[in-house]
CSV table of C-alpha atoms in Angstrom, one decimal:
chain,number,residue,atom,x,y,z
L,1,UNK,CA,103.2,26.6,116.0
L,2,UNK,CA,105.0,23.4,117.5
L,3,UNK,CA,108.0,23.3,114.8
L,4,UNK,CA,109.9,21.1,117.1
L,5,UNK,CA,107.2,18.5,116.7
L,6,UNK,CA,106.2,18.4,120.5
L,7,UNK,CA,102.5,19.4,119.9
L,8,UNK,CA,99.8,19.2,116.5
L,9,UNK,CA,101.3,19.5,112.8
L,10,UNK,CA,98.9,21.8,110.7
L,11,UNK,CA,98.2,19.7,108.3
L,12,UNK,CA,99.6,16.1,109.4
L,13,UNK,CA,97.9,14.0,106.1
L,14,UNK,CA,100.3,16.5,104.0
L,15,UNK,CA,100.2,16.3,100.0
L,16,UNK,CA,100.1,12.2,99.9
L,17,UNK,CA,95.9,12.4,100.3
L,18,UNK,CA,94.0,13.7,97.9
L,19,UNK,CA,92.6,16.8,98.5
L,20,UNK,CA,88.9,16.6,98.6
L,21,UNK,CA,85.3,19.0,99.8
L,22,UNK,CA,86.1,18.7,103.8
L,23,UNK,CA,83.4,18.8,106.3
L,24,UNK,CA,85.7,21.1,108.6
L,25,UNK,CA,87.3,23.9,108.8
L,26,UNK,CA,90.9,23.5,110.2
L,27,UNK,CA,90.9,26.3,113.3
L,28,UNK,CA,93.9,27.5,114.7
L,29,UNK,CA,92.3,29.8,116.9
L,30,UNK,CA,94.5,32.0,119.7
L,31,UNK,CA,95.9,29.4,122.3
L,32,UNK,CA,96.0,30.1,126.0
L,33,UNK,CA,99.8,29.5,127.9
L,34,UNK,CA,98.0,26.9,129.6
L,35,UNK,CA,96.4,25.1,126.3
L,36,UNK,CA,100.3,25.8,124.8
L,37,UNK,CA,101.4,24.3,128.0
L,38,UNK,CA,99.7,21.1,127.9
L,39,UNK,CA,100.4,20.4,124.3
L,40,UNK,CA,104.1,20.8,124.9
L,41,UNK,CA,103.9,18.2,128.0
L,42,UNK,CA,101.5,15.9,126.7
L,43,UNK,CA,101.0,15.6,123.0
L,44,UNK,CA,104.0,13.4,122.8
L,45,UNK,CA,102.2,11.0,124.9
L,46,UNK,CA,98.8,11.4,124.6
L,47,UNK,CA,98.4,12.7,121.2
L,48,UNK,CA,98.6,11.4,117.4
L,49,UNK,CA,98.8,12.6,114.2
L,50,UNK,CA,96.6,11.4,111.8
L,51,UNK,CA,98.5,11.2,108.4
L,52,UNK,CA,97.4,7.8,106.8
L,53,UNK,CA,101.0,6.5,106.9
L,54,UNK,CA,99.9,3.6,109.3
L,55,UNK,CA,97.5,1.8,111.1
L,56,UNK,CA,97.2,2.3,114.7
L,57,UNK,CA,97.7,-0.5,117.1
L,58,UNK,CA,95.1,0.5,119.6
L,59,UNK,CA,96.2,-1.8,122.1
L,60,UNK,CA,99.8,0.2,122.2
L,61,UNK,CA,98.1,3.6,122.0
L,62,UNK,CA,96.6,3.3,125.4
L,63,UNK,CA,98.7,0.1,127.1
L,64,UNK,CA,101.0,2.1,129.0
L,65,UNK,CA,99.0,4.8,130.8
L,66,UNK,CA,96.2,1.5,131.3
L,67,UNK,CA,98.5,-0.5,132.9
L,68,UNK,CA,99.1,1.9,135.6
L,69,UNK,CA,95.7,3.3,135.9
L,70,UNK,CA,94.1,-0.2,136.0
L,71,UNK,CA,91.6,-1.0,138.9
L,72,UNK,CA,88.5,-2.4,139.8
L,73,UNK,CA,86.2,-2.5,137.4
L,74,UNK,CA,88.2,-2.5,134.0
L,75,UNK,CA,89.1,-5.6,131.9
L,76,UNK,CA,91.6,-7.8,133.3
L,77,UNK,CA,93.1,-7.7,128.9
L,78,UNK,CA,93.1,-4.6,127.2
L,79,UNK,CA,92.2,-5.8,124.0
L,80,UNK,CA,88.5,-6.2,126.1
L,81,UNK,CA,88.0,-2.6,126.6
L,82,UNK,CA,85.8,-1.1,124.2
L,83,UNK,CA,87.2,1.8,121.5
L,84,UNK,CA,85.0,4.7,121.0
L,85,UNK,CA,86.0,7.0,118.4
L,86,UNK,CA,84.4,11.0,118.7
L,87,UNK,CA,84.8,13.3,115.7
L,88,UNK,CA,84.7,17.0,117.0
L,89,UNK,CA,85.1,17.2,120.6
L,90,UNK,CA,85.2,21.1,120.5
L,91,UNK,CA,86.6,22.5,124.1
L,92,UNK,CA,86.3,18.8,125.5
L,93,UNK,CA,84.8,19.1,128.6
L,94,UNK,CA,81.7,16.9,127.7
L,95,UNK,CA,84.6,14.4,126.2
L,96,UNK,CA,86.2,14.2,129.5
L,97,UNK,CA,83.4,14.0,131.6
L,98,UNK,CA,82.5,11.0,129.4
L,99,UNK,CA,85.4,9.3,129.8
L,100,UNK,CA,86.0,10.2,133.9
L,101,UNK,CA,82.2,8.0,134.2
L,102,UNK,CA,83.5,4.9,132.0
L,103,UNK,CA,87.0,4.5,132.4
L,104,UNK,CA,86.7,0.8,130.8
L,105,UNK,CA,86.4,2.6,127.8
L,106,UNK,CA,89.1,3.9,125.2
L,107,UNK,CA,88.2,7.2,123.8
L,108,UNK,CA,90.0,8.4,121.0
L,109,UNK,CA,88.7,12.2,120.9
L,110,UNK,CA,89.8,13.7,116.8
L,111,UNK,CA,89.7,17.6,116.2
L,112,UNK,CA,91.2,20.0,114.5
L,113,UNK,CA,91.1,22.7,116.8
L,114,UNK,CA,94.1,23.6,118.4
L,115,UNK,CA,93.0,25.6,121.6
L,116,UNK,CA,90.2,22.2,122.3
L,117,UNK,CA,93.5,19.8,121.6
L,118,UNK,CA,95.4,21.3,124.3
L,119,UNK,CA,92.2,21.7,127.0
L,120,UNK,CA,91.4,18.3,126.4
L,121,UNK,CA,94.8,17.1,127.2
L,122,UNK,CA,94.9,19.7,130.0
L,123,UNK,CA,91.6,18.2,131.7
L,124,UNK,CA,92.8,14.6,131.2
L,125,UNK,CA,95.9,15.2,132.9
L,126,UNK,CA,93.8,16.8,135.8
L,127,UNK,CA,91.2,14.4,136.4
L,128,UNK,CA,94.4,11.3,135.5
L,129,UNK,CA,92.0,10.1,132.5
L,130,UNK,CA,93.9,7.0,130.8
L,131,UNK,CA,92.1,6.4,128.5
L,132,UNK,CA,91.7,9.2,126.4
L,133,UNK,CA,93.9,10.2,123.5
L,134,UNK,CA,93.8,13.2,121.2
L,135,UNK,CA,94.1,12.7,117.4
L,136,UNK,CA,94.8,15.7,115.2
L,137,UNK,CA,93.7,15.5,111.3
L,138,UNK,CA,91.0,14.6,109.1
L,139,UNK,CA,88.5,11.6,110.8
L,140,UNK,CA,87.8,10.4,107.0
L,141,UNK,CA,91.3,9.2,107.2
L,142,UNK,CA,91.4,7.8,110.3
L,143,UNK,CA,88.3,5.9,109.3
L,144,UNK,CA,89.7,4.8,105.7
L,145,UNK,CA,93.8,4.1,106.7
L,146,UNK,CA,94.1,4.1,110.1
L,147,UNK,CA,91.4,1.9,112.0
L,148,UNK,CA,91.0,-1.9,111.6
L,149,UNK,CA,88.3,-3.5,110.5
L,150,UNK,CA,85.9,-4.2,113.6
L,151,UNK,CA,87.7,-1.7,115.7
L,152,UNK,CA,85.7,0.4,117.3
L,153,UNK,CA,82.7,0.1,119.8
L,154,UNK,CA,81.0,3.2,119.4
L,155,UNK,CA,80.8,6.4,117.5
L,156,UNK,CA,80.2,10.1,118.4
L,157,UNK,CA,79.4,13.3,116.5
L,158,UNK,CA,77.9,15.6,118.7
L,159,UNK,CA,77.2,18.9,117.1
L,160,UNK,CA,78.7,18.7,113.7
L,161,UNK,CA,78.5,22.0,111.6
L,162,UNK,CA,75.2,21.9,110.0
L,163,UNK,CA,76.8,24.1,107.0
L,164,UNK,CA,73.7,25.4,107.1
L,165,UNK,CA,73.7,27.2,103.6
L,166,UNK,CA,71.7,25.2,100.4
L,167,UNK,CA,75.1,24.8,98.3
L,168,UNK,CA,77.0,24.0,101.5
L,169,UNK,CA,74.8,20.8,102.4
L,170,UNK,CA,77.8,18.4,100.5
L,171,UNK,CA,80.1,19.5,103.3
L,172,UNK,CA,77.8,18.2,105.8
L,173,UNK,CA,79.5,15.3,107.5
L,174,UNK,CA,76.7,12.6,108.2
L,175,UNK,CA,76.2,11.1,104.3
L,176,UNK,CA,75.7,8.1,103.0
L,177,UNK,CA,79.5,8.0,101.9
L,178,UNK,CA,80.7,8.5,105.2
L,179,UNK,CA,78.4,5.8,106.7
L,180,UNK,CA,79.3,3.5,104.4
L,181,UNK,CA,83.0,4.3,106.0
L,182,UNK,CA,82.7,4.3,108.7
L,183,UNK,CA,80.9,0.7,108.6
L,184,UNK,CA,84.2,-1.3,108.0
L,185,UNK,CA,85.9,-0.1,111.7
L,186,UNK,CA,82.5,-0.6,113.5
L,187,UNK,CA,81.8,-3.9,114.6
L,188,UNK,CA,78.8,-5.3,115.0
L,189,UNK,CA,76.5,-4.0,117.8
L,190,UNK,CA,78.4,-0.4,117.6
L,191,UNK,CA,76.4,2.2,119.3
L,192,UNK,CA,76.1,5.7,116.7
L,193,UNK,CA,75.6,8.5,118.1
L,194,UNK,CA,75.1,12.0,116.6
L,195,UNK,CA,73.2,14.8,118.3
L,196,UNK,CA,72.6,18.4,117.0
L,197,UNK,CA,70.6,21.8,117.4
L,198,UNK,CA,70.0,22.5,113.8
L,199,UNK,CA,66.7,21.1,112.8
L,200,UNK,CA,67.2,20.4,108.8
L,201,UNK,CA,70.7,18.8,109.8
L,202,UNK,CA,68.9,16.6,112.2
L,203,UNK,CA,66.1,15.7,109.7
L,204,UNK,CA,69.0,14.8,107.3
L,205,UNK,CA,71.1,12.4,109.7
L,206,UNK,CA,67.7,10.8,110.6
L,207,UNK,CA,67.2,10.1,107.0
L,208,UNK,CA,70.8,9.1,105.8
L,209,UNK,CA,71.1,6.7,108.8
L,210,UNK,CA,67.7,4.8,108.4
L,211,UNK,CA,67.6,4.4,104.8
L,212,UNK,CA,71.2,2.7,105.4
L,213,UNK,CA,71.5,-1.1,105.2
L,214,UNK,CA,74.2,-1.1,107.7
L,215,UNK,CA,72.9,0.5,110.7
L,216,UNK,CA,69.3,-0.1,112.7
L,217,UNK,CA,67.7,2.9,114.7
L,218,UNK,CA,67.2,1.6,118.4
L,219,UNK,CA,64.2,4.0,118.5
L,220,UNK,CA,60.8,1.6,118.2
L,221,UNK,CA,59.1,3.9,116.4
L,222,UNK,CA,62.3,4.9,113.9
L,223,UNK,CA,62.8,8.5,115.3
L,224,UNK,CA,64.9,10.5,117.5
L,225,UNK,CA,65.7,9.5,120.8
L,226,UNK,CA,65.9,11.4,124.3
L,227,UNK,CA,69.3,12.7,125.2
L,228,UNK,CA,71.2,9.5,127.2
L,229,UNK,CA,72.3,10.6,130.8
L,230,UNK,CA,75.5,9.1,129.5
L,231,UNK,CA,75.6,12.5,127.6
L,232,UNK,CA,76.5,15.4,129.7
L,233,UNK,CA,75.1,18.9,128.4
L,234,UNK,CA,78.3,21.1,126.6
L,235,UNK,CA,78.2,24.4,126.5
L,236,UNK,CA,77.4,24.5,122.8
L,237,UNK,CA,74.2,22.9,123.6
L,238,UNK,CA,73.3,24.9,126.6
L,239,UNK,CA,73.8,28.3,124.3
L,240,UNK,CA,71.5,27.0,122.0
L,241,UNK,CA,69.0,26.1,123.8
L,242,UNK,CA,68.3,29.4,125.9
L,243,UNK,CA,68.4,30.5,122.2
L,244,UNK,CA,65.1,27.8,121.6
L,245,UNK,CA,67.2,25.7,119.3
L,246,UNK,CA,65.9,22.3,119.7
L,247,UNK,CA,68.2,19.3,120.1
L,248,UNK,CA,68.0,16.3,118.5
L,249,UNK,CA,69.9,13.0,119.3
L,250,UNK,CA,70.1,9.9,117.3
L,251,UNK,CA,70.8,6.4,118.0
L,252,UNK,CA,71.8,3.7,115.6
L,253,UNK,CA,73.6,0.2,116.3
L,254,UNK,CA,75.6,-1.1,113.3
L,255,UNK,CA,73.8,-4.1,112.2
């Protein structure tokens, strides 16, 4: 789609990775002239490929575009500001509205959908968001290759797909494996937060997450907790629930 390298490879970790049971479906679903738009203008900038060739320097990921949006409020030193990492942003609007209320805070927003890729970009341009930037490839890898050790603030999988089908469950994202990954770039204190509509998926994460030695539930009585205001509502979510789906969020520090 963007053979001239000015927007998202389709498949940026190539044949050097193994190939392993994903827990997503790579989407290249019909992109809009404005979503093309914005990846041609902006993926060069604001976007990165993640191929497990290297690991990122976070500080010169965002230093440029910080620098000139820096103002009240925000760390004098970038190296301060906190690193967030979100795995499936979908369309991106709840993304950017997260990162429009805390600008202090690096997002670094990872999907695999083309069409969200390019409206995520589109409504960071818009709204002059620094500090977000779009990664394109498998989070595992990010987590394993990529991301130093005590690099990250915070974590986000809102709405994961609950692969809802018995011999599909190994797909499902939040396991014990991919805790225990995800455990090196988190420092200690990280905030986890995963959220969903699908009840069993929710009844799993719960389970996978407390029975963990890394992570502590910040729920008093070990359960789920309310939905944050920090969190806006997506459109995902709202569709469920006028359907009655119930959603669950979870909240875990890294120990």
């Amino acid at each position: 789609m963007f053979p001239d390298g000015t927007g998202p490879s389709a498949d940026p970790a190539g044949s050097h990775h193994e190939r392993r049971i994903r827990s997503f479906q790579p989407r290249r679903s019909r992109v809009t002239p404005g979503q093309r738009a914005a990846l041609r203008r902006l993926w060069p900038r604001w976007g990165f490929e993640i191929d497990g060739l290297r690991r990122l320097d976070l500080d010169e990921l965002f230093a440029e575009d910080e620098q000139e949006a820096s103002g009240p409020g925000q760390p004098d030193r970038p190296a301060e500001r906190p690193v967030v990492l979100e795995i499936g942003f979908g369309m991106g609007e709840a993304t950017a509205d997260m990162a429009a209320a805390d600008p202090g805070t690096r997002v670094l927003a990872v999907d695999v959908h083309t069409p969200g890729q390019g409206n995520l970009l589109r409504l960071a341009d818009e709204r002059g968001l620094a500090n977000v930037r779009v990664g394109n490839g498998d989070a595992i890898i990010l987590l394993r290759e990529m991301l130093a050790p005590g690099s990250l603030s915070g974590l986000r999988v809102y709405f994961p797909d609950p692969w809802p089908k018995k011999r599909h469950h190994k797909r499902r994202l939040i396991q014990p494996e991919f805790l225990d990954l995800a455990a090196e770039p988190l420092r200690s204190g990280a905030l986890v937060h995963c959220a969903t509509d699908w009840e069993p998926y929710a009844e799993q994460m719960l389970d996978v997450l407390s029975g963990h030695p890394a992570y502590e539930n910040t729920q008093p009585d070990g359960g789920f907790a309310p939905r944050p205001d920090v969190r806006p509502l997506t459109r995902f979510e709202e569709a469920g629930l006028t359907k009655g789906h119930k959603v669950r969020d979870l909240l875990f520090r890294r120990r």
